[in-house]
Tab-separated table of C-alpha atoms in Angstrom:
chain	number	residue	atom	x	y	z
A	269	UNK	CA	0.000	0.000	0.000
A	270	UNK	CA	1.535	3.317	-0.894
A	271	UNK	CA	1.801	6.282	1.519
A	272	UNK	CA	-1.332	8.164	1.513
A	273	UNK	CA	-3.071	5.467	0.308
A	274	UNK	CA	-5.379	5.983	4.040
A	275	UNK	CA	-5.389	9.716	3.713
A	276	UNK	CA	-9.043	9.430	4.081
A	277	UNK	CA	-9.159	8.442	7.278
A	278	UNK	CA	-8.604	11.485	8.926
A	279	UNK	CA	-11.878	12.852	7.337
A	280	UNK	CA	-13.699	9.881	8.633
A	281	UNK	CA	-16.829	11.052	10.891
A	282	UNK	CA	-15.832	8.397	12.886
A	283	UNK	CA	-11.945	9.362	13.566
A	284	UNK	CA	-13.472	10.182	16.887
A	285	UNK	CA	-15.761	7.201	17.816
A	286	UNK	CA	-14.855	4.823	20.248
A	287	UNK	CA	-13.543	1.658	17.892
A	288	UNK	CA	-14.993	-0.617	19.736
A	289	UNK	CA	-18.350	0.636	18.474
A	290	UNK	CA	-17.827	0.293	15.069
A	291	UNK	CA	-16.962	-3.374	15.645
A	292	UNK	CA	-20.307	-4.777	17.379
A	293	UNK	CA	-22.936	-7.675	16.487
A	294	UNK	CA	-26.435	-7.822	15.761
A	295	UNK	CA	-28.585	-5.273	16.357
A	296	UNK	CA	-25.566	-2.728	17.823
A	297	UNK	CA	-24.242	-2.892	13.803
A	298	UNK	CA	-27.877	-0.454	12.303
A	299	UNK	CA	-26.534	2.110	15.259
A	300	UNK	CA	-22.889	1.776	14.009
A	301	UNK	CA	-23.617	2.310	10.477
A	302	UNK	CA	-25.969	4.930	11.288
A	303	UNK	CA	-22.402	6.798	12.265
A	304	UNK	CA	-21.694	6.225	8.499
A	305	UNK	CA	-24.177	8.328	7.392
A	306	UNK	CA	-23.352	11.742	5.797
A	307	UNK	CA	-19.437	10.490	6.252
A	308	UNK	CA	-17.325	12.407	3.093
A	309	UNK	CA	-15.209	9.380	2.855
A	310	UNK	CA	-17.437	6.947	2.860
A	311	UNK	CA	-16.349	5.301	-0.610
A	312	UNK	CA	-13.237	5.220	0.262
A	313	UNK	CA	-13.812	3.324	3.931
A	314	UNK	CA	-15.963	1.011	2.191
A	315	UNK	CA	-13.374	0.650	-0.964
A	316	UNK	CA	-10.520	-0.204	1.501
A	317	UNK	CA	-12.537	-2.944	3.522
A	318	UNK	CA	-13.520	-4.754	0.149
A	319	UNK	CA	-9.992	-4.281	-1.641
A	320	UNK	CA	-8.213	-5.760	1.786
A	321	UNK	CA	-10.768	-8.308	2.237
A	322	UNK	CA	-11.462	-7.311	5.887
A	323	UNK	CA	-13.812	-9.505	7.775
A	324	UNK	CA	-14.720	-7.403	10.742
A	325	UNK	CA	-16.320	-4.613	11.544
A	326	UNK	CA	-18.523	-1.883	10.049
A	327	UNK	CA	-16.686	0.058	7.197
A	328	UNK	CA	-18.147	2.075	4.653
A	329	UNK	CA	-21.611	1.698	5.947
A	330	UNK	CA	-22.078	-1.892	5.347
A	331	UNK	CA	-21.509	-5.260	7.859
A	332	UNK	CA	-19.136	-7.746	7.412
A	333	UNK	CA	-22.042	-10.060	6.606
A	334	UNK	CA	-22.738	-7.452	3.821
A	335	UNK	CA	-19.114	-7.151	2.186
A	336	UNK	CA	-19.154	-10.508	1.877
A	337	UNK	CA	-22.624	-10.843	0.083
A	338	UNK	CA	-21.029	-8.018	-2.462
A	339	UNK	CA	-17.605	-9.500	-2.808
A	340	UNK	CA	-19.808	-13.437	-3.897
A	341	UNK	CA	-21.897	-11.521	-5.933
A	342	UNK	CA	-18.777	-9.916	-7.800
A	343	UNK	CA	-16.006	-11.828	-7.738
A	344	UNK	CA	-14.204	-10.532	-11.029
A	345	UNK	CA	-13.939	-6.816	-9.430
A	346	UNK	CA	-10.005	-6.199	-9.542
A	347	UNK	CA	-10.123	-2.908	-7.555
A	348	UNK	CA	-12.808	-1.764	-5.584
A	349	UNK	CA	-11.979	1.636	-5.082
A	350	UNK	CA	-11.499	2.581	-8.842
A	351	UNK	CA	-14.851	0.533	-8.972
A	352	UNK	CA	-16.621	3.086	-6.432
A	353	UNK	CA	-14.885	5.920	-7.936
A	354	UNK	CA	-16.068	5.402	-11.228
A	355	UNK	CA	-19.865	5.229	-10.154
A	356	UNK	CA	-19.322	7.889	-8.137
A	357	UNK	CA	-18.443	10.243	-10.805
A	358	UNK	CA	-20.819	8.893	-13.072
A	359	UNK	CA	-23.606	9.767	-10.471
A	360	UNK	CA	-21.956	12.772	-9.533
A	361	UNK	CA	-22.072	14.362	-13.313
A	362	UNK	CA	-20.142	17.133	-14.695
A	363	UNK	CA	-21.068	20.054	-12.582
A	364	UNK	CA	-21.642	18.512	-8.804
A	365	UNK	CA	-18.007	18.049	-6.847
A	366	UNK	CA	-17.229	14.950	-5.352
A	367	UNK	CA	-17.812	14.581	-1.701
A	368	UNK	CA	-13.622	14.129	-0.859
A	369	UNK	CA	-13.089	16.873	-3.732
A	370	UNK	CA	-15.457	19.423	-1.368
A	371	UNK	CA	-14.162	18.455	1.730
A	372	UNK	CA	-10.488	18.991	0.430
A	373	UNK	CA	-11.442	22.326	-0.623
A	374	UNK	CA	-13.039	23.120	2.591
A	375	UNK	CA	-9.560	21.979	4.371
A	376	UNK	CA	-7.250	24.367	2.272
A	377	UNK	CA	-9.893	27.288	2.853
């Protein structure tokens, strides 16, 4: 992994959260993915988790249970964050910014 590569994680809207909550069972995970909501680097959480195959915890809004259901369901994806990043510009269009291209402006303001 090249340096940088977790840049995003100091935009995370849960750099502050106690870990241990992010890394809960059953009913516990819908209040730890609530903390996903509205996060700017939420692609990018979720991108890393899939890309390093990690098996615990919430990342990028979704359960472990739930990576794994995407990863069967798509086993020929290479790269998971170009993946993400693609269908995020695409949904994004020509004239909306990105959310990490906003919050990057907001941090050099």
């Amino acid at each position: 992994m090249a340096t940088g590569d977790l840049e995003w994680e100091t935009q995370a809207k849960c750099r502050t959260a106690d870990p241990e909550a992010l890394f809960v069972e059953g009913a516990a995970q819908n209040r730890a993915k609530a903390l996903c909501s509205g996060c700017p680097v939420r692609t990018e959480c979720l991108a890393h988790a899939l890309d390093n195959r990690i098996e615990h915890g919430i990342w990028g809004g979704m359960t472990e249970r739930e990576r794994r259901s995407l990863l069967r369901r798509r086993p020929t994806v290479t790269s998971w964050r170009l993946l993400l990043e693609a269908a995020r510009t695409e949904h994004a269009g020509p004239n909306r910014p990105l959310p990490a291209q906003a919050t990057h402006r907001e941090r050099t303001a």
